[in-house]
Amino acid sequence: MPLPSSSVDAAREGGGGGGEEEAAREEEDNDIDGEQKVSYFDVYGPQGRPEIIFPPPEKETKISIEDIQGLVRWVLADGTMPGWVFIKNKPLISKLVLVYVPGLDAAAYMSHSRHVQNLARCCGKPHALLAPRFIVDPNQSLEAFFTVKSKKRKSTGELSYQNVKVKLISGVPQEACEDSSDTKESNLLSDSGVSSKDLNKDSKCNGVMLTDKQGGSEEDTKKQFPSSYYTLTEAEMQEHQYPLCANDSGYVQTQAADGQSYRNLVALDCEMCYTKDGLELTRVSLVDEQGKVLFDSLVKPSNPIIDYNTKYSGITHEMMDNVTTTIKDVQVEILKIISADTILVGHSLENDLAALKLVHRRIIDTALLYRHPRGLLFRPALRILASQFLNRRIQHGNGGHNSIEDAQAAMDLVLLKIRGGPGFGNSSTSFKESLLSVLSKHGNQCSVIDRASMLQRYAVGPCHAIPCATDDEALSKAKKEVRNKQRKFVWVQFSELQKFYEEEARDLDTLSAHRAQVIALLTCDRAVEKESLTRNSTKELKNKLSQLDDRVRELHSALDSQSMLLVVSGHGDIATVRRLRRLTRDKLLEKEMATQKSWASILGDIQAEAETAVAFVCVKS
């Protein structure tokens, strides 16, 4: 840390007595007025500047988004020195600005280098960055950057529960589930890191005795990872076939609250019976965070019921007698209860929303929130989660399911997760903490400039969350923030390149052209021809890259001297990868899949290309 020149001069005098020391202190006090104006002795020399030093090319390695996070933590907080880069005179860095540019993979950068020349001029040579493996969701890279994983202390554990008789939130006494037929599967889940043997009475959550042993308070966890953190991303909703378009016959979409108050969390569960058209809605229930029933109604299907599915639905012929409520009636009532801002909670909600013909984009799905011990390809049953984590028996006996009971269980599981944090309920040996909270704890004011959906998920705790709708707006606000002397970390995302790829992937003509390229690749032997096919681009793409290049240049110009700039792409064109894989899964690419081995190889190459991103690191002189 730089030392005041008055103190250094006094030390040099040596043996000058208390009078000279007192005079030095007075001079220092007089020089501080509002802002610190004292002249510091430059321990780095009068020409001292921070400097980026990379290892020689033969020793360079690919880095990950976690390595970028580690660099940020080393410069501003408690991180350790990274092995892939060194910063000479690091304390002289005045602030760190990170520009996130998803969609710019290494192949796109190299093949369109003349359209992104300012990146090289301002930031130097790019470094290859590996995106998360098999990335299909843009938020995977954001998750990796904004979430700090720390090793649990040996003496700490997960949250623990008291295995005693408790009460359901609906007021019905809960019986112990020692003899449950679900014991075997429940024991599988007990391997996921949660013990029901540890007894503790420090706190209580809807009948579940709970203790947070991870070292942070419950309030800290909620601030770092609020309910919005656990909502599904757009890509996740597409992957799990949630209804996303209200243009289909009979579908309705929730509307924005428009400044009015709205419920933050509402749990939903539906029951269905079989008609000639398959499963149709016959009951729908909504409950709030306290388990209070907000709405519960039987629904008359559009077609006659041919199988009441009582074992699972709990619906009987007697219950449906004289029911006249239609799905349209139910839709009207539900739209009065939830807005587009409400977070809807449930278990495998894509089925419920499809039955309701309802489009809603803020979802917490407990089937995806809690991991199955056999991996991501499996989903845990709601009854197993309720038994393991809530000491509650549901969906037992021959009476079928109860939609109110299931909705209450889903809500309690979500509230439990919010209290315990992202690592709660799995076998991870680490617990998670928000990067922004880590930086703030070390005295850094942070600004995050991004789309509202990203801010809701990641811009939590003590930071300045600044929403923007376009890249031009993001640039304008970022220039203002980087000039603010108080800000030590500024994040801004330029996302229009990624949005361009997503629109292309949705466009059937463009996708057909991409498929034609892939078919050609299947029969193409010469590497030069493959290269020309994979690097084919459009005028629109070149324009997007040039616009991105200009924005980086303009932001770099706005930086103060000795500001550190990171430009990180995170991943390439994963939208096309995701769409091609979905078409492959749905067997809609018969011609391509005829040569299955080659097709799988080409898809793998496209995926690998999208996973090789770029990162630039520089300090403005």
Coordinates of C-alpha atoms in Angstrom, one line a residue:
M1 CA 0.0 0.0 0.0
P2 CA 1.4 3.5 -0.9
L3 CA 2.8 5.4 2.1
P4 CA 2.2 9.2 2.8
S5 CA 5.2 11.2 1.7
S6 CA 5.3 13.0 5.1
S7 CA 5.6 9.8 7.0
V8 CA 8.4 8.6 4.6
D9 CA 10.3 11.9 5.0
A10 CA 10.1 11.6 8.8
A11 CA 11.4 8.1 8.7
R12 CA 14.3 9.2 6.5
E13 CA 15.2 12.0 8.9
G14 CA 15.7 9.3 11.6
G15 CA 15.9 10.4 15.3
G16 CA 14.2 13.7 14.5
G17 CA 12.2 13.3 17.7
G18 CA 8.5 13.7 18.4
G19 CA 8.3 17.3 17.1
E20 CA 9.0 16.3 13.5
E21 CA 6.6 13.4 13.7
E22 CA 3.9 15.7 15.1
A23 CA 4.5 18.2 12.3
A24 CA 4.3 15.5 9.7
R25 CA 0.9 14.3 11.1
E26 CA -0.4 17.9 11.1
E27 CA 0.6 18.4 7.5
E28 CA -1.1 15.1 6.6
D29 CA -4.3 16.1 8.4
N30 CA -4.3 19.5 6.6
D31 CA -4.0 17.9 3.2
I32 CA -7.2 15.8 3.7
D33 CA -10.4 17.7 3.0
G34 CA -13.4 15.7 1.9
E35 CA -11.3 13.7 -0.6
Q36 CA -7.9 12.4 0.3
K37 CA -5.5 14.9 -1.2
V38 CA -2.3 13.8 0.5
S39 CA 0.7 13.2 -1.7
Y40 CA 1.6 9.6 -1.6
F41 CA 5.1 8.3 -1.9
D42 CA 5.1 6.1 -5.0
V43 CA 6.5 2.8 -3.8
Y44 CA 6.3 1.6 -7.4
G45 CA 8.4 4.4 -8.7
P46 CA 7.3 7.6 -10.5
Q47 CA 6.7 5.6 -13.7
G48 CA 5.0 2.7 -12.1
R49 CA 2.0 1.3 -14.0
P50 CA 0.1 -1.9 -13.8
E51 CA 1.2 -4.3 -16.5
I52 CA -0.3 -7.6 -17.8
I53 CA 2.3 -10.4 -18.2
F54 CA 1.3 -13.6 -20.0
P55 CA 3.4 -16.8 -20.1
P56 CA 5.3 -17.6 -23.3
P57 CA 3.1 -19.0 -26.1
E58 CA 4.5 -22.6 -25.6
K59 CA 3.2 -22.5 -22.0
E60 CA -0.2 -20.9 -22.6
T61 CA -3.2 -23.0 -21.8
K62 CA -6.9 -22.7 -22.4
I63 CA -8.8 -21.0 -19.6
S64 CA -12.4 -21.3 -18.3
I65 CA -15.0 -18.8 -17.1
E66 CA -14.0 -19.8 -13.5
D67 CA -10.5 -18.6 -14.3
I68 CA -11.9 -15.2 -15.3
Q69 CA -13.8 -15.1 -12.0
G70 CA -10.6 -16.1 -10.2
L71 CA -8.7 -13.2 -11.9
V72 CA -11.4 -10.7 -10.8
R73 CA -11.3 -12.0 -7.2
W74 CA -7.4 -11.8 -7.2
V75 CA -7.5 -8.2 -8.4
L76 CA -10.3 -7.0 -6.2
A77 CA -10.9 -9.4 -3.3
D78 CA -9.6 -12.6 -1.7
G79 CA -8.5 -14.7 -4.7
T80 CA -5.2 -16.4 -5.3
M81 CA -2.8 -15.5 -8.0
P82 CA -3.8 -17.2 -11.3
G83 CA -1.4 -19.3 -13.2
W84 CA -2.3 -18.1 -16.6
V85 CA -1.6 -14.4 -16.2
F86 CA 0.3 -12.1 -13.9
I87 CA -0.3 -8.5 -13.2
K88 CA 2.7 -6.4 -12.2
N89 CA 1.9 -3.5 -9.8
K90 CA -1.6 -4.9 -9.3
P91 CA -2.5 -2.5 -6.5
L92 CA -2.3 0.4 -9.0
I93 CA -5.4 -0.8 -10.9
S94 CA -8.1 1.7 -10.3
K95 CA -11.1 -0.4 -11.3
L96 CA -12.0 -3.5 -13.3
V97 CA -14.5 -3.5 -16.1
L98 CA -15.8 -6.7 -17.6
V99 CA -17.6 -6.7 -21.0
Y100 CA -19.5 -9.9 -21.7
V101 CA -20.1 -10.6 -25.4
P102 CA -21.8 -14.0 -25.8
G103 CA -21.8 -15.5 -29.2
L104 CA -18.2 -14.5 -30.2
D105 CA -16.4 -17.9 -30.4
A106 CA -12.8 -18.3 -31.4
A107 CA -13.7 -19.5 -34.9
A108 CA -15.9 -16.5 -35.6
Y109 CA -13.3 -14.1 -34.3
M110 CA -10.5 -15.5 -36.5
S111 CA -12.7 -15.8 -39.6
H112 CA -14.0 -12.2 -39.2
S113 CA -11.0 -10.6 -37.7
R114 CA -11.2 -7.6 -40.0
H115 CA -14.6 -6.8 -38.6
V116 CA -13.4 -6.8 -35.0
Q117 CA -10.0 -5.0 -35.4
N118 CA -10.6 -2.7 -32.5
L119 CA -10.7 -5.6 -30.1
A120 CA -7.1 -6.4 -31.0
R121 CA -6.0 -2.8 -31.0
C122 CA -7.5 -2.0 -27.6
C123 CA -7.1 -5.3 -25.8
G124 CA -4.3 -7.2 -27.5
K125 CA -4.2 -10.9 -28.3
P126 CA -7.2 -13.0 -27.5
H127 CA -6.9 -16.1 -25.3
A128 CA -8.9 -19.3 -25.9
L129 CA -11.6 -19.8 -23.2
L130 CA -13.5 -23.1 -22.8
A131 CA -17.2 -22.7 -22.1
P132 CA -19.0 -25.2 -19.7
R133 CA -19.0 -28.6 -21.4
F134 CA -22.1 -29.4 -23.5
I135 CA -23.4 -25.9 -23.0
V136 CA -26.9 -25.4 -24.3
D137 CA -28.0 -22.5 -22.1
P138 CA -26.4 -19.0 -22.1
N139 CA -26.9 -18.8 -18.4
Q140 CA -24.5 -21.6 -17.7
S141 CA -21.6 -19.3 -18.3
L142 CA -23.2 -16.5 -16.2
E143 CA -23.8 -19.0 -13.4
A144 CA -20.2 -20.1 -13.5
F145 CA -19.0 -16.5 -13.3
F146 CA -21.3 -15.0 -10.7
T147 CA -21.3 -18.0 -8.3
V148 CA -18.3 -18.5 -6.1
K149 CA -17.8 -22.1 -5.0
S150 CA -16.0 -22.5 -1.6
K151 CA -15.0 -25.7 0.1
K152 CA -17.1 -26.6 3.2
R153 CA -15.3 -26.6 6.4
K154 CA -14.8 -30.2 7.7
S155 CA -17.0 -29.6 10.7
T156 CA -19.9 -28.2 8.8
G157 CA -22.7 -29.9 7.0
E158 CA -25.9 -29.2 5.1
L159 CA -29.1 -28.2 6.7
S160 CA -30.4 -30.8 9.1
Y161 CA -33.9 -31.8 10.0
Q162 CA -35.6 -33.1 13.1
N163 CA -37.3 -36.5 12.4
V164 CA -40.3 -35.9 14.6
K165 CA -44.1 -35.6 14.1
V166 CA -44.8 -32.2 12.5
K167 CA -47.8 -30.4 11.1
L168 CA -48.5 -29.8 7.4
I169 CA -49.0 -26.2 6.5
S170 CA -52.6 -27.1 5.9
G171 CA -53.0 -28.0 9.5
V172 CA -53.3 -31.8 9.0
P173 CA -51.1 -33.8 11.4
Q174 CA -48.1 -35.4 9.8
E175 CA -47.3 -39.0 10.4
A176 CA -43.9 -40.4 10.5
C177 CA -42.9 -42.2 7.3
E178 CA -40.7 -45.0 8.7
D179 CA -42.5 -47.8 6.9
S180 CA -43.0 -45.9 3.6
S181 CA -42.7 -47.9 0.5
D182 CA -40.5 -45.1 -0.8
T183 CA -37.8 -45.9 1.7
K184 CA -35.4 -47.4 -0.8
E185 CA -35.6 -44.4 -3.2
S186 CA -35.5 -42.0 -0.2
N187 CA -32.3 -43.6 0.9
L188 CA -30.8 -42.8 -2.5
L189 CA -31.6 -39.2 -2.0
S190 CA -30.1 -39.2 1.5
D191 CA -26.8 -39.8 -0.2
S192 CA -27.2 -36.4 -1.8
G193 CA -25.9 -34.7 1.3
V194 CA -28.8 -34.1 3.6
S195 CA -29.1 -36.0 6.9
S196 CA -32.4 -36.5 8.7
K197 CA -30.6 -37.9 11.7
D198 CA -29.1 -34.6 13.0
L199 CA -31.4 -33.0 15.4
N200 CA -31.5 -29.3 15.9
K201 CA -34.1 -26.9 17.0
D202 CA -32.6 -23.5 16.1
S203 CA -35.2 -22.6 13.5
K204 CA -38.4 -23.9 12.0
C205 CA -39.8 -23.8 8.5
N206 CA -43.4 -25.1 7.9
G207 CA -43.0 -27.9 10.4
V208 CA -39.4 -28.8 9.4
M209 CA -36.8 -28.2 12.0
L210 CA -33.8 -26.6 10.3
T211 CA -30.3 -25.4 11.0
D212 CA -28.0 -23.6 8.7
K213 CA -24.5 -24.8 9.3
Q214 CA -22.8 -23.4 6.3
G215 CA -21.4 -20.4 8.1
G216 CA -23.6 -17.7 6.7
S217 CA -26.9 -16.5 8.1
E218 CA -30.2 -17.4 6.5
E219 CA -30.8 -13.7 5.6
D220 CA -27.4 -13.5 3.9
T221 CA -28.3 -16.6 1.8
K222 CA -31.6 -15.1 0.8
K223 CA -30.0 -11.8 -0.2
Q224 CA -27.3 -13.5 -2.3
F225 CA -29.7 -16.0 -3.8
P226 CA -33.3 -14.8 -3.8
S227 CA -36.2 -16.7 -5.3
S228 CA -35.5 -15.2 -8.7
Y229 CA -32.1 -16.9 -8.8
Y230 CA -33.8 -20.3 -9.0
T231 CA -36.2 -19.6 -11.9
L232 CA -35.8 -21.5 -15.2
T233 CA -34.0 -19.8 -18.0
E234 CA -35.6 -19.4 -21.5
A235 CA -33.3 -22.2 -22.8
E236 CA -34.2 -24.5 -19.9
M237 CA -37.9 -23.9 -20.6
Q238 CA -37.4 -24.8 -24.3
E239 CA -35.4 -27.8 -23.4
H240 CA -38.1 -29.2 -21.1
Q241 CA -40.9 -28.3 -23.5
Y242 CA -42.7 -25.6 -21.6
P243 CA -45.4 -23.8 -23.6
L244 CA -43.9 -20.5 -24.7
C245 CA -46.3 -19.2 -27.3
A246 CA -49.9 -18.1 -26.7
N247 CA -50.7 -18.1 -30.4
D248 CA -51.9 -21.7 -30.2
S249 CA -55.7 -22.3 -30.0
G250 CA -57.0 -21.7 -26.5
Y251 CA -53.7 -20.5 -24.9
V252 CA -53.5 -17.4 -22.7
Q253 CA -50.5 -15.6 -21.3
T254 CA -50.0 -13.9 -17.9
Q255 CA -49.8 -10.1 -18.0
A256 CA -47.4 -7.7 -16.3
A257 CA -48.5 -6.2 -13.0
D258 CA -48.1 -2.6 -14.4
G259 CA -46.9 -1.1 -11.1
Q260 CA -49.6 -2.9 -9.0
S261 CA -48.7 -5.2 -6.2
Y262 CA -48.4 -8.9 -7.1
R263 CA -47.7 -12.1 -5.3
N264 CA -44.1 -13.1 -5.5
L265 CA -44.5 -16.9 -5.1
V266 CA -47.5 -19.0 -6.0
A267 CA -47.6 -22.8 -6.2
L268 CA -49.7 -24.6 -8.8
D269 CA -50.7 -28.2 -9.3
C270 CA -53.2 -29.8 -11.7
E271 CA -54.9 -33.2 -12.0
M272 CA -55.9 -34.7 -15.3
C273 CA -58.1 -37.5 -16.6
Y274 CA -58.1 -39.3 -19.9
T275 CA -60.4 -38.3 -22.8
K276 CA -60.3 -39.1 -26.5
D277 CA -57.7 -36.3 -26.9
G278 CA -55.5 -37.7 -24.1
L279 CA -55.0 -36.1 -20.7
E280 CA -57.3 -33.1 -20.1
L281 CA -57.5 -30.8 -17.1
T282 CA -60.0 -31.8 -14.3
R283 CA -58.7 -30.0 -11.3
V284 CA -56.4 -27.0 -10.5
S285 CA -55.2 -25.7 -7.2
L286 CA -53.1 -22.6 -6.3
V287 CA -51.5 -21.9 -2.8
D288 CA -49.4 -19.0 -1.5
E289 CA -46.2 -19.1 0.5
Q290 CA -48.0 -19.8 3.8
G291 CA -49.9 -22.8 2.2
K292 CA -53.2 -20.9 2.1
V293 CA -55.4 -22.0 -0.8
L294 CA -55.8 -19.2 -3.3
F295 CA -57.9 -21.1 -5.8
D296 CA -59.2 -24.7 -6.1
S297 CA -61.6 -25.9 -8.7
L298 CA -62.8 -28.9 -10.6
V299 CA -62.8 -28.5 -14.3
K300 CA -65.1 -30.1 -16.9
P301 CA -63.0 -31.3 -19.8
S302 CA -63.9 -30.4 -23.4
N303 CA -64.5 -34.1 -24.2
P304 CA -66.2 -36.9 -22.2
I305 CA -63.9 -38.7 -19.7
I306 CA -63.1 -42.2 -20.6
D307 CA -60.7 -42.9 -17.8
Y308 CA -60.7 -41.0 -14.5
N309 CA -57.1 -42.1 -13.7
T310 CA -58.1 -42.1 -10.1
K311 CA -55.0 -43.8 -8.8
Y312 CA -53.0 -40.7 -9.8
S313 CA -55.5 -37.9 -10.2
G314 CA -57.7 -38.6 -7.2
I315 CA -60.7 -37.7 -9.4
T316 CA -63.8 -39.9 -9.3
H317 CA -67.0 -40.0 -11.3
E318 CA -68.9 -38.7 -8.3
M319 CA -66.7 -35.7 -7.9
M320 CA -67.3 -34.7 -11.5
D321 CA -71.1 -34.8 -11.4
N322 CA -72.6 -31.4 -12.0
V323 CA -69.2 -29.8 -12.7
T324 CA -69.8 -27.0 -15.3
T325 CA -66.6 -24.9 -14.9
T326 CA -64.6 -24.9 -18.1
I327 CA -60.9 -24.3 -18.8
K328 CA -61.7 -20.8 -20.0
D329 CA -63.4 -20.0 -16.7
V330 CA -60.3 -21.3 -14.8
Q331 CA -58.0 -19.2 -17.0
V332 CA -59.8 -16.1 -16.2
E333 CA -59.6 -16.7 -12.5
I334 CA -55.9 -17.6 -12.6
L335 CA -55.0 -14.5 -14.5
K336 CA -56.6 -12.5 -11.7
I337 CA -54.3 -14.2 -9.1
I338 CA -50.9 -14.3 -10.9
S339 CA -49.2 -11.8 -13.1
A340 CA -46.2 -12.2 -15.4
D341 CA -44.0 -11.0 -12.5
T342 CA -45.2 -13.8 -10.1
I343 CA -42.9 -16.8 -9.8
L344 CA -44.9 -20.0 -10.3
V345 CA -43.8 -23.0 -8.3
G346 CA -44.6 -26.6 -9.0
H347 CA -43.3 -30.1 -9.9
S348 CA -42.8 -30.8 -13.7
L349 CA -44.9 -27.7 -14.3
E350 CA -44.7 -28.0 -18.1
N351 CA -47.4 -30.7 -17.9
D352 CA -49.7 -28.5 -15.7
L353 CA -49.2 -25.4 -17.9
A354 CA -49.9 -27.4 -21.1
A355 CA -53.1 -28.8 -19.5
L356 CA -54.1 -25.3 -18.4
K357 CA -53.1 -23.8 -21.8
L358 CA -51.2 -21.1 -19.9
V359 CA -48.0 -19.4 -20.9
H360 CA -45.9 -18.1 -18.0
R361 CA -42.1 -17.4 -18.0
R362 CA -41.1 -17.2 -14.4
I363 CA -41.0 -20.8 -13.1
I364 CA -39.3 -22.7 -10.3
D365 CA -39.7 -26.4 -11.0
T366 CA -38.8 -28.7 -8.1
A367 CA -38.3 -31.6 -10.5
L368 CA -35.2 -29.7 -11.8
L369 CA -34.4 -27.7 -8.6
Y370 CA -33.4 -30.9 -6.7
R371 CA -31.1 -33.3 -8.4
H372 CA -31.9 -37.0 -8.8
P373 CA -29.0 -39.1 -7.4
R374 CA -28.7 -40.9 -10.8
G375 CA -28.0 -37.7 -12.7
L376 CA -29.6 -35.0 -14.8
L377 CA -31.4 -37.4 -17.0
F378 CA -33.6 -38.5 -14.1
R379 CA -36.2 -36.5 -12.2
P380 CA -36.9 -37.1 -8.5
A381 CA -40.6 -37.8 -7.6
L382 CA -42.4 -35.2 -5.6
R383 CA -43.4 -37.8 -3.0
I384 CA -39.7 -38.7 -2.5
L385 CA -38.6 -35.1 -2.1
A386 CA -41.4 -34.5 0.4
S387 CA -40.5 -37.6 2.4
Q388 CA -36.8 -36.8 2.4
F389 CA -36.8 -33.1 3.0
L390 CA -40.1 -32.4 4.7
N391 CA -40.8 -35.6 6.7
R392 CA -44.1 -35.6 4.9
R393 CA -46.1 -38.4 3.3
I394 CA -48.0 -37.4 0.1
Q395 CA -49.5 -39.4 -2.8
H396 CA -49.8 -42.6 -0.7
G397 CA -52.7 -45.1 -0.7
N398 CA -55.2 -45.7 -3.4
G399 CA -57.0 -42.4 -3.1
G400 CA -54.7 -40.7 -5.7
H401 CA -53.0 -37.4 -5.6
N402 CA -54.3 -34.2 -3.9
S403 CA -53.5 -31.1 -5.9
I404 CA -53.6 -28.8 -2.9
E405 CA -51.3 -31.2 -0.9
D406 CA -48.9 -31.4 -3.9
A407 CA -48.8 -27.7 -4.4
Q408 CA -48.1 -27.1 -0.7
A409 CA -45.2 -29.6 -0.8
A410 CA -43.7 -28.0 -3.9
M411 CA -43.9 -24.6 -2.2
D412 CA -42.2 -25.8 1.0
L413 CA -39.4 -27.5 -1.0
V414 CA -38.8 -24.2 -2.8
L415 CA -38.8 -22.2 0.4
L416 CA -36.4 -24.7 1.9
K417 CA -34.0 -24.4 -1.0
I418 CA -34.1 -20.6 -0.8
R419 CA -33.2 -20.8 2.9
G420 CA -30.4 -23.3 2.4
G421 CA -28.9 -21.9 -0.8
P422 CA -28.0 -23.3 -4.2
G423 CA -25.9 -26.2 -2.8
F424 CA -28.6 -27.4 -0.5
G425 CA -29.9 -30.9 -1.2
N426 CA -27.1 -32.2 -3.3
S427 CA -23.8 -34.1 -2.7
S428 CA -21.6 -31.1 -3.6
T429 CA -18.6 -30.7 -1.3
S430 CA -18.8 -26.9 -1.7
F431 CA -21.2 -24.2 -0.9
K432 CA -22.0 -21.2 -3.1
E433 CA -21.7 -17.5 -2.6
S434 CA -22.5 -14.6 -4.8
L435 CA -19.4 -13.1 -6.5
L436 CA -20.9 -9.6 -6.0
S437 CA -21.3 -10.2 -2.3
V438 CA -17.7 -11.4 -2.1
L439 CA -16.5 -8.2 -3.9
S440 CA -18.7 -6.0 -1.7
K441 CA -17.3 -7.6 1.5
H442 CA -13.9 -6.3 0.4
G443 CA -15.0 -2.8 0.0
N444 CA -15.8 -2.7 -3.8
Q445 CA -18.8 -0.9 -5.1
C446 CA -20.2 -2.9 -8.0
S447 CA -22.4 -1.9 -11.0
V448 CA -24.2 -4.5 -13.2
I449 CA -25.6 -3.2 -16.5
D450 CA -27.7 -5.8 -18.2
R451 CA -31.2 -7.0 -19.2
A452 CA -33.8 -7.1 -16.5
S453 CA -34.1 -10.9 -16.5
M454 CA -30.3 -11.2 -15.8
L455 CA -30.4 -8.6 -13.0
Q456 CA -33.3 -10.4 -11.3
R457 CA -31.2 -13.6 -11.2
Y458 CA -27.7 -12.4 -10.5
A459 CA -27.5 -8.7 -9.5
V460 CA -28.3 -9.2 -5.8
G461 CA -27.1 -7.9 -2.6
P462 CA -25.2 -4.6 -2.3
C463 CA -24.7 -3.7 -5.9
H464 CA -26.0 -1.1 -8.4
A465 CA -28.4 -3.0 -10.8
I466 CA -28.9 -0.9 -13.9
P467 CA -31.4 -2.3 -16.5
C468 CA -31.1 -1.8 -20.2
A469 CA -33.1 -2.9 -23.2
T470 CA -30.5 -2.6 -26.0
D471 CA -26.7 -2.7 -26.5
D472 CA -26.6 1.0 -27.3
E473 CA -28.4 1.8 -24.0
A474 CA -26.0 -0.6 -22.2
L475 CA -23.0 1.2 -23.7
S476 CA -24.3 4.6 -22.7
K477 CA -24.9 3.5 -19.1
A478 CA -21.6 1.7 -18.9
K479 CA -19.7 4.8 -20.0
K480 CA -21.3 6.7 -17.2
E481 CA -20.5 4.0 -14.6
V482 CA -16.9 3.6 -15.5
R483 CA -16.3 7.3 -15.0
N484 CA -17.7 7.1 -11.5
K485 CA -14.6 7.0 -9.2
Q486 CA -16.5 5.1 -6.5
R487 CA -17.2 2.0 -8.7
K488 CA -14.5 -0.6 -8.6
F489 CA -16.2 -3.4 -10.6
V490 CA -18.5 -2.7 -13.6
W491 CA -20.2 -5.5 -15.6
V492 CA -21.9 -4.8 -18.9
Q493 CA -23.3 -7.3 -21.4
F494 CA -23.6 -6.7 -25.1
S495 CA -26.1 -9.4 -26.1
E496 CA -27.3 -8.5 -29.6
L497 CA -24.9 -10.9 -31.3
Q498 CA -26.3 -13.8 -29.3
K499 CA -29.8 -12.6 -30.0
F500 CA -29.0 -12.5 -33.7
Y501 CA -28.0 -16.2 -33.5
E502 CA -31.2 -17.1 -31.6
E503 CA -33.3 -15.4 -34.2
E504 CA -31.5 -17.3 -37.0
A505 CA -32.0 -20.6 -35.2
R506 CA -35.7 -19.9 -35.0
D507 CA -35.9 -18.9 -38.7
L508 CA -36.7 -22.0 -40.8
D509 CA -35.1 -20.7 -44.0
T510 CA -31.9 -19.9 -42.2
L511 CA -31.9 -23.2 -40.4
S512 CA -32.5 -25.0 -43.6
A513 CA -29.4 -23.3 -45.1
H514 CA -27.4 -24.3 -42.1
R515 CA -28.7 -27.9 -42.5
A516 CA -27.6 -27.8 -46.1
Q517 CA -24.1 -26.8 -45.0
V518 CA -24.1 -29.7 -42.5
I519 CA -25.2 -32.2 -45.2
A520 CA -22.4 -30.9 -47.5
L521 CA -19.9 -31.5 -44.6
L522 CA -21.0 -35.1 -44.4
T523 CA -19.7 -35.7 -47.9
C524 CA -16.8 -33.3 -47.9
D525 CA -13.4 -34.7 -47.5
R526 CA -11.0 -31.8 -48.1
A527 CA -10.3 -29.7 -45.1
V528 CA -10.2 -26.5 -47.1
E529 CA -13.8 -27.1 -48.3
K530 CA -14.9 -27.8 -44.8
E531 CA -13.3 -24.6 -43.7
S532 CA -15.1 -22.5 -46.3
L533 CA -18.5 -24.1 -45.4
T534 CA -18.2 -23.6 -41.6
R535 CA -17.0 -20.0 -42.0
N536 CA -19.8 -18.9 -44.3
S537 CA -21.4 -15.7 -43.1
T538 CA -24.0 -13.1 -43.9
K539 CA -24.0 -9.4 -44.2
E540 CA -26.1 -9.2 -41.0
L541 CA -23.5 -11.2 -39.1
K542 CA -20.7 -8.9 -40.3
N543 CA -22.8 -5.8 -39.3
K544 CA -23.4 -7.3 -35.8
L545 CA -19.7 -8.0 -35.3
S546 CA -18.7 -4.5 -36.5
Q547 CA -21.2 -2.9 -34.1
L548 CA -19.9 -5.0 -31.3
D549 CA -16.3 -3.9 -32.2
D550 CA -17.3 -0.2 -32.2
R551 CA -19.0 -0.5 -28.8
V552 CA -15.9 -2.1 -27.2
R553 CA -13.7 0.7 -28.7
E554 CA -16.0 3.4 -27.4
L555 CA -16.1 1.9 -23.9
H556 CA -12.3 1.5 -23.9
S557 CA -12.0 5.2 -24.8
A558 CA -14.2 6.2 -21.8
L559 CA -11.9 4.3 -19.3
D560 CA -9.6 6.1 -17.0
S561 CA -5.9 5.4 -17.1
Q562 CA -4.9 2.2 -15.2
S563 CA -8.4 0.7 -15.5
M564 CA -8.4 -3.0 -16.2
L565 CA -10.6 -4.2 -19.1
L566 CA -11.8 -7.8 -19.6
V567 CA -13.7 -8.7 -22.8
V568 CA -15.1 -12.2 -22.4
S569 CA -17.4 -14.1 -24.8
G570 CA -18.4 -17.1 -22.7
H571 CA -19.6 -19.2 -25.6
G572 CA -20.3 -19.1 -29.3
D573 CA -23.5 -19.9 -31.3
I574 CA -25.1 -22.3 -29.0
A575 CA -28.6 -21.4 -30.3
T576 CA -28.1 -23.3 -33.5
V577 CA -26.5 -26.2 -31.6
R578 CA -29.5 -26.4 -29.3
R579 CA -32.0 -26.3 -32.2
L580 CA -30.1 -29.0 -34.3
R581 CA -29.9 -31.2 -31.3
R582 CA -33.7 -30.8 -30.6
L583 CA -34.5 -31.6 -34.2
T584 CA -32.2 -34.7 -34.0
R585 CA -34.0 -35.8 -30.8
D586 CA -37.4 -35.4 -32.4
K587 CA -36.1 -37.3 -35.5
L588 CA -36.9 -34.5 -37.9
L589 CA -33.5 -34.7 -39.7
E590 CA -34.0 -38.1 -41.4
K591 CA -31.7 -37.4 -44.3
E592 CA -28.9 -36.2 -42.0
M593 CA -29.4 -39.0 -39.5
A594 CA -29.2 -41.7 -42.3
T595 CA -25.4 -41.4 -41.8
Q596 CA -25.7 -41.4 -38.0
K597 CA -22.1 -41.7 -37.2
S598 CA -21.1 -38.8 -39.4
W599 CA -24.0 -36.8 -38.3
A600 CA -23.0 -37.3 -34.6
S601 CA -19.5 -36.3 -35.5
I602 CA -20.6 -33.1 -37.2
L603 CA -22.8 -32.1 -34.4
G604 CA -20.0 -32.7 -32.0
D605 CA -17.7 -30.4 -34.1
I606 CA -20.3 -27.7 -34.1
Q607 CA -20.8 -28.0 -30.3
A608 CA -17.0 -27.9 -29.8
E609 CA -16.7 -24.8 -31.9
A610 CA -19.4 -23.1 -29.9
E611 CA -17.7 -24.1 -26.6
T612 CA -14.4 -22.5 -27.6
A613 CA -14.8 -18.8 -26.7
V614 CA -12.3 -15.9 -26.4
A615 CA -11.1 -13.6 -23.6
F616 CA -9.1 -10.4 -23.8
V617 CA -7.3 -8.9 -20.8
C618 CA -5.7 -5.4 -20.8
V619 CA -4.9 -2.4 -18.7
K620 CA -5.5 1.0 -20.2
S621 CA -2.2 3.0 -20.2

